[in-house]
Structures are given as structure tokens and as C-alpha cells.
Amino acid sequence: MQKKDFPSKQFFIVFVIKPEDYACGGSMPASVQGTANSTLLHKRIKTFEVTVTPSVKGSWQYFWVFTGSASDRSVSSAQIRSLKIRTHSLPSGSVYVRAILFSFLSFFSFYLVALLVAFVQCIRSHRKTSAGGHSPNDGFGTVAASHPITASTPEGSSYGAIDESSSSGGQQLSSLEHRPPCGSETDSSVEEESDFDTMPEIESDKNVIRTKMFLYLSDLSRKDRRIVSKKYKIYFWNIITIAVFYALPVVQLVITYQTVVNVTGNQDICYYNFLCAHPLGVLSAFNNILSNVGHLLLGFLFLLIVLRRDILHRRSLETKDIYVTEYGIPKHFGLFYAMGIALMMEGVLSACYHVCPNYSNFQFDTSFMYMIAGLCMLKLYQTRHPDINASAYSAYASFAVVICLAVLGVVFGKNALWFWIFFSVIHIVASLGLSTQIYYMGRFKIDLGIFRRAIMVLYTDCIQQCSRPMYMDRMILLVVGNLVNWSFAIFGLVYRPKDFASYMLGIFICNLLLYLAFYVIMKLRNAERLLPIPLFCIVATAVVWAAALYFFFQNLSSWEETPAESREKNRPCILLEFFDDHDVWHFLSAAALFFSFLVLLTLDDDLDSVRRDKILVF
């Protein structure tokens, strides 16, 4: 209760005693169990204590403790046994100011560290340039490349293109030499992505190149750099559109919820942590909203870091630096921009959810977490497969299917067995289809016949001939991945967890961690190095995620239970007398996601001086 709502400085407390425990989340009504229990019910005596305490701001200077009892026959029979009046000094509004300053300054320190790192890198780059530039590295002792890159790539040609004499489709590569240079009139946005995805040399050679025992980055980075970059920038523009159309109805809905709470005074609509819910204006739990500022600030900082790298990359391209066009991982920043926007939107939607946390809007808090996990997996795959990664349209369509399943799970997932059977079948079939596509490097056409062809291959290779898998590393990853996903499907079918949104999020996070672990292991196995910055980010990510998950599992409320049962889990504030455990989760999870993004951004910086025909694909 806020003081501004009671100008007369008086208010009434009305106790409504329910005749049965069932109304407050207890067992079955006694009237159903028999008349004997019903007779005993009316003889019970309730003893209760109500404490009115001051909040941080805008509360009462006095509080009262009532200790009373009443029979269940009539509320009017309640007798007040004692009345205690105590004075309490009001805390000043400086608690709000201190909490706001702490939230912003904590994350602005990340900006200062980023500026310091950028300054140091700028000085080192200047010294390296003065000393003679890059020092090329022909590899890390890996198998010699079968398709060396020509040192003098013609202007406007496909970077990383294999030598014309090295494949059956080499004659068709000569057509790239006549393409207009970058910046010409034909290099405009009116050219469609599909016009270049069907380039003849790609279609004629992909089945030959992608079936090699050892694939190198030069084999999967043959498309024109400008077109591939434009393809990945679609991720950025599409996620902005999705964010606007998704967020506006969410904001409208939660404003309606908060208005109903303020007008009716019904505190059972929203599941707050009432022991640490500090109001501000029309918001009932301002602290839960303020703690999401980290997602916004760190998401914007990540966009600035990516923008800096993008600008430096463009400058190197303008100077025709051979180390940008023929060395290292091809730089495409569209997915990174999309990840930064997704992190910011996660903060916005999490804040919207905490305006009024309840059963019907919990999926708002997790929708962009699905997209973050999916974009991270796509970026990790795109690193070594820039030409065959999923397009933005198919990726976002897949995310739309996931969100539809999440909504169905929230509505039907509690008791409907048919839904869990339906979801488990979709989960297993999708895992098998995606595994087939990954194993064969996009050579399996995705249609209704993909599973029939996969079964034929399994029969031929595993039963008829019993041959060793051609791509053992990929096979091990996919076998482990399918076992993990099938385990999730069986677990969901057997236990049917109430919190379907968190169950779905767990599937995405486990798959992301599995793929990231595989990528790092394969990187070290192929004698590639981890530089100090990505190594620090990996350690920081693990430590911060561990701390964040500890606070995440401190359940302070639960919309899966009744409001009375949810209040039993409420706990006092633990930070600055303003933030609770869940707020600390918000702070730490934002930092953990930021470090996770930095891992993906810097993981392959050690390959910047390695030729692409010496970088293995895995």
C-alpha cells in the first residue's frame, strides 16, 4: 500500500476466513471427505498475526501488530486480543537513488574496461604496423591443403576461391573474374540473395568438394564476400522488425495487468516477492524492472564492439589487405549484430514480465532467450561453414515454430498427454533431420524424402557393409547430441514438467553448450590456440554462469502454485536493501551472456594469420 493512495492517512484491514483449506491450496474440501470431518472443521480456531511495516519509500510512520483469533463459523466473531503500536523512522528516498546508481555504474564499468582494451589493441596494432605488419603462418602442422589459394586473387572475385585447375568445375570459376568490382553500379541492394546462392560453380562442385575426407575453410568460403555479408545482415534487420512487432503487444498487456492491480487492489493477480517489492509510481516491483538494465547496457556495448571490428574490417578491405581476403575466418558481422539486439530485447521483455509476473505471460521472459541460444549456435556453425549456413528467413521461421510450441506447452503442457507425445515426436524427428543435414554438409535436400534417403544410407553403410563413418568427429558429436535430445524428449514425456518454457530453454542451452564444447575441443585437437582474451572470456563465462544459476534456483515465488503458497517462498532483500535473489540473477545473467558473446566474437582470433586452405572444417 502506498501512502499517496490514502490521503486521509487511514485504511481498513479486512480479514476473510475461508471455510476450507482447499481455497488456499490445501487438500480436497472436507465436505467431500465426509460429514465427520466437516463437523470438526467448524470447531477449529484460527490464530493469525498481521504486521504492517514501512517500505523503502512512501510508507507509514507507524505500524501495528494485530494478534487475533476467530472461528470459521463467522468472521464477525474475531476478537482482537492485543494491539501494539510502535514508531518506526522512515528510510529516505536515497535508497532508490543508491540502487539506480549501483545498477548503472556497475555496467558502465564494462564500458571503461572495453575502452581500455580497445586502446591497448590500437597501440599494439600501430606498433605491429610500424614493425612490418603481419607475420603469416602457413598452419599449425595440419595436413597439407589439396586446394591452395592463389595469392593474387583477381579484384572482385570470390575470396578463398580454389585454384581453377584443382576441380572439375574450375572452368566455371573464371566467370567470377568478370564480375564488377565492389562499389560499382551493379553492386546494389536490388540484387537478390537467391541470384547468387545458385551460382553454377557452387552447385556443380559442392558434392565433389564436401565429400572430401578433410575439408578446409577455403572449400566452404567460395561465394562472393559482398553477397554473403548481405545475406547475414538480413538477420539484423529482421530481428529488429520482429522485436518491434513482438514487444509492443507485450508492453500493452502488462500495462493492462498493472492497471487492474492498482485499481482493484487484488494482489493475487501478480506473483511478486512481496518481502522485497519496492514500488515506484504505478509499478509495484520497480526493483525487478531496474535489475534488467544490464541486458540493455551490455547489449548496446556488444553492438559497439562489433561495430568497431566491422569498421576496421572494412578499412582493411579498402586497402586490399591480403590478410583480410585470404587469411583467417571470413568476417561477417550480421549475426553478431542480431545477437546484440536479442540481448537488449531480452532485457525489455524480462522487465515487461516482471511488471506483473504470472502464468499467462511467463513466455515473454523466455522468447528471446530461445533466439539468443539459436543465434549463438548459428554463429558457431557459420564460423567454419560461411557458404552453407541457414538463411535468416528459415532461421526465424524455425524460431517462430519454437515459440508456437512454447505457447502450446504453457496452455496444454500441464495435463495433456497428447501434447507431450506430439512434442516428443517433433523433437526427435527434428533432431534426426538436422543431424543428417549437418553430417552431409547440406548435400541432403530437405524434403519429405530426407528420412527415406537417410535410412538407405544407414542400411548401406552400417548394416550391409558395416563400414567406418567417413566423418568420425561429426558422427561422435551428432550421436551425443541425439542422445541428449532424446533424453530430454523422454524426460518430458514421463514427468511432464509444469514450467514448459524453462524446459524448452534447457533444451536450447544444453545443445549450445554441447556444440561449444565440441568446437573448443576440436580447435585444440587441431593444434589451434586460445589467445588470452578468449581464454579469459571462457573462464569468466563459466564462473559468472555458475553464480547466476545459483541465484536463479532460489525460488522466491511460483505462479505454478496458489498465491498463498507463492507468498510462503518470499524472502527479504539481500543487496542494498533493495534487490532480491532474482534481481542478482538478472545482473549476473546479463554479464554471463555478454561474456558468452565475446567468446564467439574472439574465439578464432588466433587464425587471422593462417591461410584458409590450412584451416580445417569441423
XYZ file of N, CA and C in Angstrom, residues 311-322 324-325:
42
model
N 34.126 -1.807 -38.736
C 34.763 -0.649 -39.378
C 36.216 -0.958 -39.718
N 36.950 -1.579 -38.778
C 38.343 -1.936 -39.051
C 38.442 -2.931 -40.204
N 37.496 -3.846 -40.278
C 37.498 -4.832 -41.364
C 37.257 -4.151 -42.707
N 36.333 -3.210 -42.739
C 36.050 -2.502 -43.996
C 37.257 -1.680 -44.446
N 37.940 -1.065 -43.498
C 39.137 -0.302 -43.862
C 40.204 -1.208 -44.457
N 40.351 -2.399 -43.878
C 41.339 -3.342 -44.420
C 40.944 -3.804 -45.815
N 39.642 -3.971 -46.054
C 39.194 -4.355 -47.389
C 39.467 -3.251 -48.404
N 39.288 -1.997 -47.989
C 39.533 -0.876 -48.891
C 40.999 -0.783 -49.294
N 41.880 -1.174 -48.367
C 43.316 -1.172 -48.684
C 43.770 -2.468 -49.351
N 42.806 -3.393 -49.609
C 43.089 -4.674 -50.273
C 44.158 -5.458 -49.516
N 43.987 -5.494 -48.202
C 44.893 -6.257 -47.355
C 44.689 -7.742 -47.615
N 45.751 -8.448 -48.012
C 45.636 -9.864 -48.354
C 45.286 -10.699 -47.138
N 43.077 -10.029 -44.980
C 41.635 -9.973 -44.775
C 40.911 -10.826 -45.804
N 41.436 -10.879 -47.020
C 40.749 -11.580 -48.102
C 41.116 -13.045 -48.216
